Amino acid sequence: MNIQIFDSQLELDAYAANLFIDTVRSKPKAVLGLATGSTPIGIYAKMVEKYRNGEVSFAEVTTFNLDEYVGLIPYNDQSYAYYMNKHLFDHIDIPDTQTFLPNGMAEDLEAECVRYDQMLLERQIDVQLLGIGHNGHIGFNEPDHALSGGTHVVRLKEATREANARFFAAMDEVPEYALTMGVGSILKANSIILAVRGADKADIVKQALTGPITTEVPASLLQTHPRVTVLLDREAGRMLG
Ligand code: PGA
């Protein structure tokens, strides 16, 4: 694994944004795997800045997001569809028809998972961005005795709902279910960027990167992937070697 530790958030954001932009410049039809949460916000802001400076075009890019809550309409400001429009898609030249998220409002969620997987099967993600949850989740693949390879419906752990409650008006507004890309799809990406900030993630970063590979720490499966770049701020990296 290529592990990079940064003194400042801005440096981390710029480095990650450049990895995406270099990919798109060398391959205009690149397929990008995108994530939500607090960590990618600065990365997307940097990508928007570079787009505005004329350094890159996303006109031919296709994107797939990792996950979406079940039951939030796309214009609910807590849905990941809303987040992606707000932080990235509304500010760059990517057509709406080339951005995909699982549809958490689908009447038949199982059929929606099959549909999403079918689209993922037809394309190879060039670069997949990931964050990590305090419990080691990637996307919404929560720790368990077994993990799913493909897109599936997941019941969110209470700890995950509590961690995400900061974005909602009240805890009972945090959805109980989500759709997430599976670990198999994530690991099929050509390359992966794991970006993590903050002292509260230092312990899980150490476990994921240096501990045993176990479904109880889904991010530990990244150790099996040949092209993972880990971007950490000093706090998140403080327990590493
Ligand atoms: P964060 O979340 O970027 O908001 O820390 C990451 C995650 O839970 O996957």
PDB file of N, CA and C and ligand atoms in Angstrom, residues 36-40 131-134 137-139 164 166-167 195 197 201, ligand 1:
ATOM      1  N   THR A  36     -19.290   9.692  -0.178  1.00  0.00           N
ATOM      2  CA  THR A  36     -19.846  10.862   0.510  1.00  0.00           C
ATOM      3  C   THR A  36     -19.231  10.926   1.917  1.00  0.00           C
ATOM      4  N   GLY A  37     -19.843  11.700   2.810  1.00  0.00           N
ATOM      5  CA  GLY A  37     -19.264  11.879   4.147  1.00  0.00           C
ATOM      6  C   GLY A  37     -18.532  13.205   4.206  1.00  0.00           C
ATOM      7  N   SER A  38     -17.906  13.489   5.343  1.00  0.00           N
ATOM      8  CA  SER A  38     -17.262  14.800   5.499  1.00  0.00           C
ATOM      9  C   SER A  38     -15.916  14.863   4.780  1.00  0.00           C
ATOM     10  N   THR A  39     -15.211  13.750   4.684  1.00  0.00           N
ATOM     11  CA  THR A  39     -13.856  13.784   4.120  1.00  0.00           C
ATOM     12  C   THR A  39     -13.805  14.199   2.643  1.00  0.00           C
ATOM     13  N   PRO A  40     -14.700  13.711   1.788  1.00  0.00           N
ATOM     14  CA  PRO A  40     -14.558  14.078   0.369  1.00  0.00           C
ATOM     15  C   PRO A  40     -14.898  15.526   0.032  1.00  0.00           C
ATOM     16  N   GLY A 131     -13.946   6.383   2.161  1.00  0.00           N
ATOM     17  CA  GLY A 131     -13.644   6.807   3.516  1.00  0.00           C
ATOM     18  C   GLY A 131     -13.698   5.552   4.370  1.00  0.00           C
ATOM     19  N   ILE A 132     -13.538   5.706   5.657  1.00  0.00           N
ATOM     20  CA  ILE A 132     -13.661   4.549   6.561  1.00  0.00           C
ATOM     21  C   ILE A 132     -14.502   4.976   7.762  1.00  0.00           C
ATOM     22  N   GLY A 133     -15.396   4.105   8.199  1.00  0.00           N
ATOM     23  CA  GLY A 133     -16.163   4.389   9.412  1.00  0.00           C
ATOM     24  C   GLY A 133     -15.356   4.001  10.646  1.00  0.00           C
ATOM     25  N   HIS A 134     -15.791   4.479  11.812  1.00  0.00           N
ATOM     26  CA  HIS A 134     -15.068   4.134  13.057  1.00  0.00           C
ATOM     27  C   HIS A 134     -15.023   2.635  13.287  1.00  0.00           C
ATOM     28  N   HIS A 137     -16.139   0.227   8.500  1.00  0.00           N
ATOM     29  CA  HIS A 137     -16.965   0.045   7.297  1.00  0.00           C
ATOM     30  C   HIS A 137     -16.393   0.811   6.108  1.00  0.00           C
ATOM     31  N   ILE A 138     -16.631   0.270   4.924  1.00  0.00           N
ATOM     32  CA  ILE A 138     -16.331   0.984   3.671  1.00  0.00           C
ATOM     33  C   ILE A 138     -17.623   0.973   2.861  1.00  0.00           C
ATOM     34  N   GLY A 139     -17.965   2.117   2.252  1.00  0.00           N
ATOM     35  CA  GLY A 139     -19.342   2.273   1.794  1.00  0.00           C
ATOM     36  C   GLY A 139     -20.176   2.061   3.049  1.00  0.00           C
ATOM     37  N   ASN A 164     -23.610   9.474  11.954  1.00  0.00           N
ATOM     38  CA  ASN A 164     -24.177  10.285  10.871  1.00  0.00           C
ATOM     39  C   ASN A 164     -25.281  11.219  11.357  1.00  0.00           C
ATOM     40  N   ARG A 166     -25.109  13.653  13.203  1.00  0.00           N
ATOM     41  CA  ARG A 166     -24.674  15.057  13.218  1.00  0.00           C
ATOM     42  C   ARG A 166     -25.167  15.810  11.983  1.00  0.00           C
ATOM     43  N   PHE A 167     -25.451  15.096  10.905  1.00  0.00           N
ATOM     44  CA  PHE A 167     -25.915  15.757   9.682  1.00  0.00           C
ATOM     45  C   PHE A 167     -27.441  15.953   9.674  1.00  0.00           C
ATOM     46  N   ALA A 195      -9.196   7.841   1.905  1.00  0.00           N
ATOM     47  CA  ALA A 195      -8.853   9.133   2.513  1.00  0.00           C
ATOM     48  C   ALA A 195      -9.460   9.208   3.911  1.00  0.00           C
ATOM     49  N   ARG A 197      -9.336  11.336   7.842  1.00  0.00           N
ATOM     50  CA  ARG A 197      -8.883  12.458   8.662  1.00  0.00           C
ATOM     51  C   ARG A 197      -9.264  12.209  10.113  1.00  0.00           C
ATOM     52  N   LYS A 201     -10.059   8.406  14.111  1.00  0.00           N
ATOM     53  CA  LYS A 201      -9.968   7.294  13.143  1.00  0.00           C
ATOM     54  C   LYS A 201      -8.603   6.598  13.220  1.00  0.00           C
TER      55      LYS A 201
HETATM   56  P1  PGA B   1     -16.411  10.683   7.171  1.00  0.00           P
HETATM   57  O1  PGA B   1     -17.089   9.239   7.025  1.00  0.00           O
HETATM   58  O2  PGA B   1     -15.703  11.000   5.889  1.00  0.00           O
HETATM   59  O3  PGA B   1     -17.587  11.570   7.417  1.00  0.00           O
HETATM   60  O4  PGA B   1     -15.482  10.607   8.334  1.00  0.00           O
HETATM   61  C1  PGA B   1     -16.467   8.164   6.444  1.00  0.00           C
HETATM   62  C2  PGA B   1     -17.359   6.937   6.543  1.00  0.00           C
HETATM   63  O5  PGA B   1     -18.080   6.764   7.543  1.00  0.00           O
HETATM   64  O6  PGA B   1     -17.317   6.128   5.608  1.00  0.00           O
END
